[in-house]
């Protein structure tokens, strides 16, 4: 639990971050082992409260349980209405980077400052339909921007290319800001996101829908670096 882990997240980029939304929660230890063997260096945890988004996932006990199984940095995506209420408990549970949604808060500079004071990295996320200008005031207060390429709430949705323009714009304005994309990332979309300047690629279905995580991650890595998916590849 420290901003030192933020450096390892930065150093991992460009990197694929498996999203623990569609994994086997009945056997998390095995899932983490398989992802580690497959070369994962950072995990992305999707926390949903059934209020900010309709879906409900998990909270601190799962984060704390994962923390006991791995030293990997934990990138926690808070899709919750009151991020500050749960920020310190998440940090105590082992989160290394906490991302809140700009749509969920009144003052994103204040929220970012409070999270940073807890000694972890801080990110701000924005949904595709939200006015992009809402981010302007907090770009100097965060370590990372999470550009959503689907509406937060569910895995398996279709990629929205508005995210690519947003990544390009952020890269141009703030070249040192860490950029992450989340939603609909697969072999057909990851190359464009990389070309737009993205560092961290959150992937759910295109890993957990596959039998062999290592093969899935290798194919995504190749596609990220510009090799087109093989003919007939349905991933
Ligand atoms: C969406 C979640 C994503 C999602 C990605 O609200 O934040 O992390 O699990 O899943 P895929 O890759 O299936 O779009
Ligand atoms: Zn996410």
PDB file of C-alpha atoms and ligand atoms in Angstrom:
ATOM      1  CA  UNK A   1       0.000   0.000   0.000  1.00  0.00           C
ATOM      2  CA  UNK A   2       1.959   2.967  -1.229  1.00  0.00           C
ATOM      3  CA  UNK A   3       2.509   5.275  -4.133  1.00  0.00           C
ATOM      4  CA  UNK A   4       5.589   3.153  -4.892  1.00  0.00           C
ATOM      5  CA  UNK A   5       3.195   0.636  -6.425  1.00  0.00           C
ATOM      6  CA  UNK A   6       2.075   3.399  -8.770  1.00  0.00           C
ATOM      7  CA  UNK A   7       5.596   3.390 -10.186  1.00  0.00           C
ATOM      8  CA  UNK A   8       5.342  -0.327 -10.872  1.00  0.00           C
ATOM      9  CA  UNK A   9       2.013   0.205 -12.620  1.00  0.00           C
ATOM     10  CA  UNK A  10       3.624   2.924 -14.739  1.00  0.00           C
ATOM     11  CA  UNK A  11       6.610   0.691 -15.461  1.00  0.00           C
ATOM     12  CA  UNK A  12       4.341  -2.179 -16.517  1.00  0.00           C
ATOM     13  CA  UNK A  13       2.829  -0.158 -19.365  1.00  0.00           C
ATOM     14  CA  UNK A  14       1.843  -0.782 -22.039  1.00  0.00           C
ATOM     15  CA  UNK A  15       0.050  -3.572 -20.206  1.00  0.00           C
ATOM     16  CA  UNK A  16      -3.078  -5.679 -20.271  1.00  0.00           C
ATOM     17  CA  UNK A  17      -4.997  -5.618 -16.996  1.00  0.00           C
ATOM     18  CA  UNK A  18      -7.413  -8.508 -16.527  1.00  0.00           C
ATOM     19  CA  UNK A  19     -10.701  -7.243 -15.106  1.00  0.00           C
ATOM     20  CA  UNK A  20     -11.874  -9.423 -12.240  1.00  0.00           C
ATOM     21  CA  UNK A  21     -15.525  -9.246 -13.134  1.00  0.00           C
ATOM     22  CA  UNK A  22     -16.024 -12.429 -15.090  1.00  0.00           C
ATOM     23  CA  UNK A  23     -13.475 -14.654 -13.373  1.00  0.00           C
ATOM     24  CA  UNK A  24     -14.323 -17.683 -11.230  1.00  0.00           C
ATOM     25  CA  UNK A  25     -14.908 -16.115  -7.812  1.00  0.00           C
ATOM     26  CA  UNK A  26     -15.268 -19.592  -6.368  1.00  0.00           C
ATOM     27  CA  UNK A  27     -11.611 -20.228  -7.034  1.00  0.00           C
ATOM     28  CA  UNK A  28      -9.865 -16.874  -6.929  1.00  0.00           C
ATOM     29  CA  UNK A  29      -6.532 -18.362  -5.892  1.00  0.00           C
ATOM     30  CA  UNK A  30      -6.342 -20.473  -9.059  1.00  0.00           C
ATOM     31  CA  UNK A  31      -7.508 -17.583 -11.201  1.00  0.00           C
ATOM     32  CA  UNK A  32      -4.710 -15.368  -9.854  1.00  0.00           C
ATOM     33  CA  UNK A  33      -2.158 -18.135 -10.389  1.00  0.00           C
ATOM     34  CA  UNK A  34      -3.278 -18.609 -13.989  1.00  0.00           C
ATOM     35  CA  UNK A  35      -3.158 -14.886 -14.679  1.00  0.00           C
ATOM     36  CA  UNK A  36       0.292 -14.617 -13.088  1.00  0.00           C
ATOM     37  CA  UNK A  37       1.646 -17.457 -15.230  1.00  0.00           C
ATOM     38  CA  UNK A  38       0.109 -15.736 -18.255  1.00  0.00           C
ATOM     39  CA  UNK A  39       2.286 -12.677 -17.564  1.00  0.00           C
ATOM     40  CA  UNK A  40      -0.171 -10.348 -15.818  1.00  0.00           C
ATOM     41  CA  UNK A  41       1.565  -7.563 -13.903  1.00  0.00           C
ATOM     42  CA  UNK A  42      -1.388  -5.502 -12.666  1.00  0.00           C
ATOM     43  CA  UNK A  43      -4.938  -6.561 -11.735  1.00  0.00           C
ATOM     44  CA  UNK A  44      -8.037  -4.447 -12.358  1.00  0.00           C
ATOM     45  CA  UNK A  45     -10.838  -4.796  -9.807  1.00  0.00           C
ATOM     46  CA  UNK A  46     -14.366  -3.672 -10.694  1.00  0.00           C
ATOM     47  CA  UNK A  47     -16.258  -2.505  -7.622  1.00  0.00           C
ATOM     48  CA  UNK A  48     -19.949  -1.774  -8.297  1.00  0.00           C
ATOM     49  CA  UNK A  49     -22.486  -0.653  -5.716  1.00  0.00           C
ATOM     50  CA  UNK A  50     -25.865  -1.313  -7.372  1.00  0.00           C
ATOM     51  CA  UNK A  51     -26.532   2.440  -7.146  1.00  0.00           C
ATOM     52  CA  UNK A  52     -24.044   4.378  -9.256  1.00  0.00           C
ATOM     53  CA  UNK A  53     -24.384   1.459 -11.687  1.00  0.00           C
ATOM     54  CA  UNK A  54     -27.204  -1.125 -11.659  1.00  0.00           C
ATOM     55  CA  UNK A  55     -24.850  -4.017 -11.116  1.00  0.00           C
ATOM     56  CA  UNK A  56     -23.435  -5.148  -7.760  1.00  0.00           C
ATOM     57  CA  UNK A  57     -20.057  -6.851  -7.425  1.00  0.00           C
ATOM     58  CA  UNK A  58     -17.802  -6.932  -4.394  1.00  0.00           C
ATOM     59  CA  UNK A  59     -16.051  -4.845  -1.784  1.00  0.00           C
ATOM     60  CA  UNK A  60     -13.182  -4.818   0.688  1.00  0.00           C
ATOM     61  CA  UNK A  61     -13.141  -8.523   1.689  1.00  0.00           C
ATOM     62  CA  UNK A  62     -12.369  -9.612  -1.880  1.00  0.00           C
ATOM     63  CA  UNK A  63      -9.692  -6.933  -2.264  1.00  0.00           C
ATOM     64  CA  UNK A  64      -8.174  -8.014   1.035  1.00  0.00           C
ATOM     65  CA  UNK A  65      -8.331 -11.679   0.002  1.00  0.00           C
ATOM     66  CA  UNK A  66      -6.594 -10.949  -3.293  1.00  0.00           C
ATOM     67  CA  UNK A  67      -3.961  -8.918  -1.481  1.00  0.00           C
ATOM     68  CA  UNK A  68      -3.029 -12.042   0.497  1.00  0.00           C
ATOM     69  CA  UNK A  69      -2.559 -14.053  -2.717  1.00  0.00           C
ATOM     70  CA  UNK A  70      -0.478 -11.648  -4.790  1.00  0.00           C
ATOM     71  CA  UNK A  71       2.015  -8.790  -4.633  1.00  0.00           C
ATOM     72  CA  UNK A  72       0.737  -7.462  -7.931  1.00  0.00           C
ATOM     73  CA  UNK A  73      -0.506  -3.878  -7.873  1.00  0.00           C
ATOM     74  CA  UNK A  74      -4.286  -3.716  -7.454  1.00  0.00           C
ATOM     75  CA  UNK A  75      -5.996  -1.138  -9.654  1.00  0.00           C
ATOM     76  CA  UNK A  76      -9.421  -0.587  -8.123  1.00  0.00           C
ATOM     77  CA  UNK A  77     -12.159   0.915 -10.303  1.00  0.00           C
ATOM     78  CA  UNK A  78     -14.794   2.375  -8.007  1.00  0.00           C
ATOM     79  CA  UNK A  79     -18.166   2.425  -9.769  1.00  0.00           C
ATOM     80  CA  UNK A  80     -19.836   3.686  -6.625  1.00  0.00           C
ATOM     81  CA  UNK A  81     -21.814   6.779  -5.664  1.00  0.00           C
ATOM     82  CA  UNK A  82     -19.719   7.757  -2.656  1.00  0.00           C
ATOM     83  CA  UNK A  83     -16.073   6.980  -3.388  1.00  0.00           C
ATOM     84  CA  UNK A  84     -14.711   8.867  -0.397  1.00  0.00           C
ATOM     85  CA  UNK A  85     -16.770   6.793   2.053  1.00  0.00           C
ATOM     86  CA  UNK A  86     -14.979   3.632   0.885  1.00  0.00           C
ATOM     87  CA  UNK A  87     -11.574   4.982  -0.140  1.00  0.00           C
ATOM     88  CA  UNK A  88      -9.723   4.471   3.154  1.00  0.00           C
ATOM     89  CA  UNK A  89     -11.216   0.994   3.729  1.00  0.00           C
ATOM     90  CA  UNK A  90     -10.128   0.059   0.194  1.00  0.00           C
ATOM     91  CA  UNK A  91      -6.623   1.350   0.858  1.00  0.00           C
ATOM     92  CA  UNK A  92      -6.542  -0.601   4.124  1.00  0.00           C
ATOM     93  CA  UNK A  93      -7.665  -3.704   2.214  1.00  0.00           C
ATOM     94  CA  UNK A  94      -4.707  -3.357  -0.167  1.00  0.00           C
ATOM     95  CA  UNK A  95      -5.696  -1.145  -3.111  1.00  0.00           C
ATOM     96  CA  UNK A  96      -2.755   0.612  -4.764  1.00  0.00           C
ATOM     97  CA  UNK A  97      -4.563   2.800  -7.261  1.00  0.00           C
ATOM     98  CA  UNK A  98      -8.102   4.048  -6.657  1.00  0.00           C
ATOM     99  CA  UNK A  99     -10.160   5.391  -9.539  1.00  0.00           C
ATOM    100  CA  UNK A 100     -13.417   7.249  -8.936  1.00  0.00           C
ATOM    101  CA  UNK A 101     -15.965   8.386 -11.523  1.00  0.00           C
ATOM    102  CA  UNK A 102     -16.196  12.069 -12.384  1.00  0.00           C
ATOM    103  CA  UNK A 103     -20.003  11.594 -12.649  1.00  0.00           C
ATOM    104  CA  UNK A 104     -20.193  10.485  -9.010  1.00  0.00           C
ATOM    105  CA  UNK A 105     -18.689  13.509  -7.281  1.00  0.00           C
ATOM    106  CA  UNK A 106     -19.284  17.249  -6.991  1.00  0.00           C
ATOM    107  CA  UNK A 107     -15.669  18.285  -6.591  1.00  0.00           C
ATOM    108  CA  UNK A 108     -13.208  15.979  -8.296  1.00  0.00           C
ATOM    109  CA  UNK A 109     -10.176  18.017  -7.214  1.00  0.00           C
ATOM    110  CA  UNK A 110     -11.148  17.594  -3.575  1.00  0.00           C
ATOM    111  CA  UNK A 111     -11.818  13.867  -3.946  1.00  0.00           C
ATOM    112  CA  UNK A 112      -8.545  13.312  -5.813  1.00  0.00           C
ATOM    113  CA  UNK A 113      -6.636  15.195  -3.103  1.00  0.00           C
ATOM    114  CA  UNK A 114      -8.196  13.149  -0.314  1.00  0.00           C
ATOM    115  CA  UNK A 115      -7.338   9.863  -2.028  1.00  0.00           C
ATOM    116  CA  UNK A 116      -3.806  10.992  -2.760  1.00  0.00           C
ATOM    117  CA  UNK A 117      -3.388  11.893   0.913  1.00  0.00           C
ATOM    118  CA  UNK A 118      -4.164   8.244   1.720  1.00  0.00           C
ATOM    119  CA  UNK A 119      -0.840   7.342   0.111  1.00  0.00           C
ATOM    120  CA  UNK A 120      -2.064   5.586  -3.038  1.00  0.00           C
ATOM    121  CA  UNK A 121      -2.359   6.474  -6.703  1.00  0.00           C
ATOM    122  CA  UNK A 122      -5.519   8.238  -7.849  1.00  0.00           C
ATOM    123  CA  UNK A 123      -7.390   8.015 -11.104  1.00  0.00           C
ATOM    124  CA  UNK A 124     -10.534   9.602 -12.498  1.00  0.00           C
ATOM    125  CA  UNK A 125     -12.869   7.750 -14.857  1.00  0.00           C
ATOM    126  CA  UNK A 126     -15.290   9.163 -17.411  1.00  0.00           C
ATOM    127  CA  UNK A 127     -18.164   7.430 -19.185  1.00  0.00           C
ATOM    128  CA  UNK A 128     -18.575   7.811 -22.964  1.00  0.00           C
ATOM    129  CA  UNK A 129     -21.711  10.000 -22.717  1.00  0.00           C
ATOM    130  CA  UNK A 130     -20.309  12.393 -20.118  1.00  0.00           C
ATOM    131  CA  UNK A 131     -19.148  15.839 -21.233  1.00  0.00           C
ATOM    132  CA  UNK A 132     -15.398  15.446 -21.709  1.00  0.00           C
ATOM    133  CA  UNK A 133     -14.804  19.005 -20.436  1.00  0.00           C
ATOM    134  CA  UNK A 134     -15.797  17.796 -16.948  1.00  0.00           C
ATOM    135  CA  UNK A 135     -12.299  16.376 -16.624  1.00  0.00           C
ATOM    136  CA  UNK A 136     -10.495  19.633 -17.313  1.00  0.00           C
ATOM    137  CA  UNK A 137     -10.365  20.863 -13.730  1.00  0.00           C
ATOM    138  CA  UNK A 138      -8.864  17.711 -12.254  1.00  0.00           C
ATOM    139  CA  UNK A 139      -6.201  16.702 -14.769  1.00  0.00           C
ATOM    140  CA  UNK A 140      -3.484  18.211 -12.585  1.00  0.00           C
ATOM    141  CA  UNK A 141      -4.769  16.381  -9.488  1.00  0.00           C
ATOM    142  CA  UNK A 142      -4.741  12.774 -10.713  1.00  0.00           C
ATOM    143  CA  UNK A 143      -2.138  10.190 -11.711  1.00  0.00           C
ATOM    144  CA  UNK A 144      -4.344   8.461 -14.264  1.00  0.00           C
ATOM    145  CA  UNK A 145      -7.403   8.987 -16.428  1.00  0.00           C
ATOM    146  CA  UNK A 146      -9.597   5.959 -17.122  1.00  0.00           C
ATOM    147  CA  UNK A 147     -11.327   6.557 -20.427  1.00  0.00           C
ATOM    148  CA  UNK A 148     -14.390   4.316 -20.526  1.00  0.00           C
ATOM    149  CA  UNK A 149     -15.131   2.798 -23.920  1.00  0.00           C
ATOM    150  CA  UNK A 150     -18.471   1.424 -22.656  1.00  0.00           C
ATOM    151  CA  UNK A 151     -20.876   2.712 -20.025  1.00  0.00           C
ATOM    152  CA  UNK A 152     -19.614   1.499 -16.676  1.00  0.00           C
ATOM    153  CA  UNK A 153     -21.602  -1.353 -15.183  1.00  0.00           C
ATOM    154  CA  UNK A 154     -21.311  -4.544 -17.200  1.00  0.00           C
ATOM    155  CA  UNK A 155     -18.741  -6.615 -19.033  1.00  0.00           C
ATOM    156  CA  UNK A 156     -19.179  -7.779 -22.607  1.00  0.00           C
ATOM    157  CA  UNK A 157     -20.404  -4.496 -24.118  1.00  0.00           C
ATOM    158  CA  UNK A 158     -19.461  -3.082 -27.504  1.00  0.00           C
ATOM    159  CA  UNK A 159     -16.477  -0.726 -27.803  1.00  0.00           C
ATOM    160  CA  UNK A 160     -17.379   2.957 -28.267  1.00  0.00           C
ATOM    161  CA  UNK A 161     -14.742   4.682 -30.452  1.00  0.00           C
ATOM    162  CA  UNK A 162     -15.335   8.066 -28.796  1.00  0.00           C
ATOM    163  CA  UNK A 163     -12.711   6.794 -26.347  1.00  0.00           C
ATOM    164  CA  UNK A 164     -10.024   6.988 -29.036  1.00  0.00           C
ATOM    165  CA  UNK A 165     -10.495  10.730 -29.624  1.00  0.00           C
ATOM    166  CA  UNK A 166     -10.418  11.264 -25.875  1.00  0.00           C
ATOM    167  CA  UNK A 167      -7.182   9.329 -25.472  1.00  0.00           C
ATOM    168  CA  UNK A 168      -5.549  11.291 -28.288  1.00  0.00           C
ATOM    169  CA  UNK A 169      -6.656  14.568 -26.788  1.00  0.00           C
ATOM    170  CA  UNK A 170      -5.393  13.675 -23.306  1.00  0.00           C
ATOM    171  CA  UNK A 171      -2.071  12.413 -24.660  1.00  0.00           C
ATOM    172  CA  UNK A 172      -1.561  15.671 -26.501  1.00  0.00           C
ATOM    173  CA  UNK A 173      -2.475  17.857 -23.556  1.00  0.00           C
ATOM    174  CA  UNK A 174      -0.815  15.835 -20.779  1.00  0.00           C
ATOM    175  CA  UNK A 175       1.819  13.523 -22.230  1.00  0.00           C
ATOM    176  CA  UNK A 176       2.919  12.258 -18.800  1.00  0.00           C
ATOM    177  CA  UNK A 177      -0.529  11.312 -17.520  1.00  0.00           C
ATOM    178  CA  UNK A 178      -1.153   7.576 -17.276  1.00  0.00           C
ATOM    179  CA  UNK A 179      -4.004   6.588 -19.605  1.00  0.00           C
ATOM    180  CA  UNK A 180      -6.230   3.552 -19.192  1.00  0.00           C
ATOM    181  CA  UNK A 181      -9.092   2.238 -21.321  1.00  0.00           C
ATOM    182  CA  UNK A 182     -11.870  -0.076 -20.161  1.00  0.00           C
ATOM    183  CA  UNK A 183     -14.660  -1.784 -22.079  1.00  0.00           C
ATOM    184  CA  UNK A 184     -14.841  -3.836 -25.261  1.00  0.00           C
ATOM    185  CA  UNK A 185     -11.073  -4.241 -25.535  1.00  0.00           C
ATOM    186  CA  UNK A 186     -10.173  -7.213 -27.717  1.00  0.00           C
ATOM    187  CA  UNK A 187      -7.785  -8.003 -30.574  1.00  0.00           C
ATOM    188  CA  UNK A 188      -9.789  -5.824 -32.980  1.00  0.00           C
ATOM    189  CA  UNK A 189      -9.787  -2.702 -30.775  1.00  0.00           C
ATOM    190  CA  UNK A 190      -6.613  -2.780 -28.688  1.00  0.00           C
ATOM    191  CA  UNK A 191      -4.256  -1.672 -31.475  1.00  0.00           C
ATOM    192  CA  UNK A 192      -6.237   1.529 -32.097  1.00  0.00           C
ATOM    193  CA  UNK A 193      -6.271   2.283 -28.370  1.00  0.00           C
ATOM    194  CA  UNK A 194      -2.503   1.842 -28.171  1.00  0.00           C
ATOM    195  CA  UNK A 195      -1.991   4.037 -31.236  1.00  0.00           C
ATOM    196  CA  UNK A 196      -4.129   6.697 -29.518  1.00  0.00           C
ATOM    197  CA  UNK A 197      -1.679   6.801 -26.610  1.00  0.00           C
ATOM    198  CA  UNK A 198      -3.174   4.412 -24.088  1.00  0.00           C
ATOM    199  CA  UNK A 199      -0.905   2.705 -21.504  1.00  0.00           C
ATOM    200  CA  UNK A 200      -3.211   0.329 -19.617  1.00  0.00           C
ATOM    201  CA  UNK A 201      -5.818  -1.883 -21.281  1.00  0.00           C
ATOM    202  CA  UNK A 202      -8.521  -3.409 -19.106  1.00  0.00           C
ATOM    203  CA  UNK A 203      -9.824  -6.679 -20.531  1.00  0.00           C
ATOM    204  CA  UNK A 204     -12.662  -8.863 -19.282  1.00  0.00           C
ATOM    205  CA  UNK A 205     -14.455 -11.023 -21.874  1.00  0.00           C
ATOM    206  CA  UNK A 206     -11.507 -11.387 -24.235  1.00  0.00           C
ATOM    207  CA  UNK A 207      -9.577 -13.157 -21.449  1.00  0.00           C
ATOM    208  CA  UNK A 208     -12.175 -14.819 -19.237  1.00  0.00           C
ATOM    209  CA  UNK A 209     -14.249 -15.980 -22.196  1.00  0.00           C
ATOM    210  CA  UNK A 210     -11.228 -17.979 -23.386  1.00  0.00           C
ATOM    211  CA  UNK A 211     -10.109 -21.350 -22.127  1.00  0.00           C
ATOM    212  CA  UNK A 212      -6.403 -20.492 -22.080  1.00  0.00           C
ATOM    213  CA  UNK A 213      -5.635 -17.109 -20.500  1.00  0.00           C
ATOM    214  CA  UNK A 214      -1.992 -17.164 -21.601  1.00  0.00           C
ATOM    215  CA  UNK A 215      -2.897 -17.576 -25.269  1.00  0.00           C
ATOM    216  CA  UNK A 216      -5.572 -14.890 -24.964  1.00  0.00           C
ATOM    217  CA  UNK A 217      -3.149 -12.417 -23.358  1.00  0.00           C
ATOM    218  CA  UNK A 218      -0.405 -13.203 -25.890  1.00  0.00           C
ATOM    219  CA  UNK A 219      -2.791 -12.573 -28.782  1.00  0.00           C
ATOM    220  CA  UNK A 220      -3.936  -9.316 -27.227  1.00  0.00           C
ATOM    221  CA  UNK A 221      -0.333  -8.254 -26.668  1.00  0.00           C
ATOM    222  CA  UNK A 222       0.502  -8.912 -30.317  1.00  0.00           C
ATOM    223  CA  UNK A 223      -2.554  -7.004 -31.462  1.00  0.00           C
ATOM    224  CA  UNK A 224      -1.652  -4.147 -29.108  1.00  0.00           C
ATOM    225  CA  UNK A 225       1.686  -3.853 -30.883  1.00  0.00           C
ATOM    226  CA  UNK A 226       0.010  -3.720 -34.260  1.00  0.00           C
ATOM    227  CA  UNK A 227      -0.205  -7.310 -35.511  1.00  0.00           C
ATOM    228  CA  UNK A 228      -3.720  -7.900 -36.873  1.00  0.00           C
ATOM    229  CA  UNK A 229      -5.717 -10.809 -35.392  1.00  0.00           C
ATOM    230  CA  UNK A 230      -5.377 -14.093 -37.268  1.00  0.00           C
ATOM    231  CA  UNK A 231      -8.078 -14.846 -39.849  1.00  0.00           C
ATOM    232  CA  UNK A 232     -11.127 -16.422 -38.236  1.00  0.00           C
ATOM    233  CA  UNK A 233     -10.119 -15.232 -34.758  1.00  0.00           C
ATOM    234  CA  UNK A 234     -13.358 -14.647 -32.847  1.00  0.00           C
ATOM    235  CA  UNK A 235     -11.761 -13.311 -29.649  1.00  0.00           C
TER     236      UNK A 235
HETATM  237  C1  LIG B   1     -17.287  -2.253 -17.076  1.00  0.00           C
HETATM  238  C2  LIG B   1     -16.083  -2.769 -16.322  1.00  0.00           C
HETATM  239  C3  LIG B   1     -15.056  -3.395 -17.195  1.00  0.00           C
HETATM  240  C4  LIG B   1     -15.427  -4.633 -17.840  1.00  0.00           C
HETATM  241  C5  LIG B   1     -14.573  -4.916 -19.045  1.00  0.00           C
HETATM  242  O1  LIG B   1     -18.060  -1.525 -16.189  1.00  0.00           O
HETATM  243  O2  LIG B   1     -15.448  -1.702 -15.717  1.00  0.00           O
HETATM  244  O3  LIG B   1     -13.847  -3.588 -16.492  1.00  0.00           O
HETATM  245  O4  LIG B   1     -15.359  -5.708 -16.942  1.00  0.00           O
HETATM  246  O5  LIG B   1     -15.104  -6.041 -19.607  1.00  0.00           O
HETATM  247  P1  LIG B   1     -15.109  -6.331 -21.161  1.00  0.00           P
HETATM  248  O6  LIG B   1     -13.670  -6.478 -21.552  1.00  0.00           O
HETATM  249  O7  LIG B   1     -15.886  -7.588 -21.257  1.00  0.00           O
HETATM  250  O8  LIG B   1     -15.769  -5.162 -21.845  1.00  0.00           O
HETATM  251 ZN1  LIG B   2     -13.214  -1.432 -14.786  1.00  0.00          ZN
END
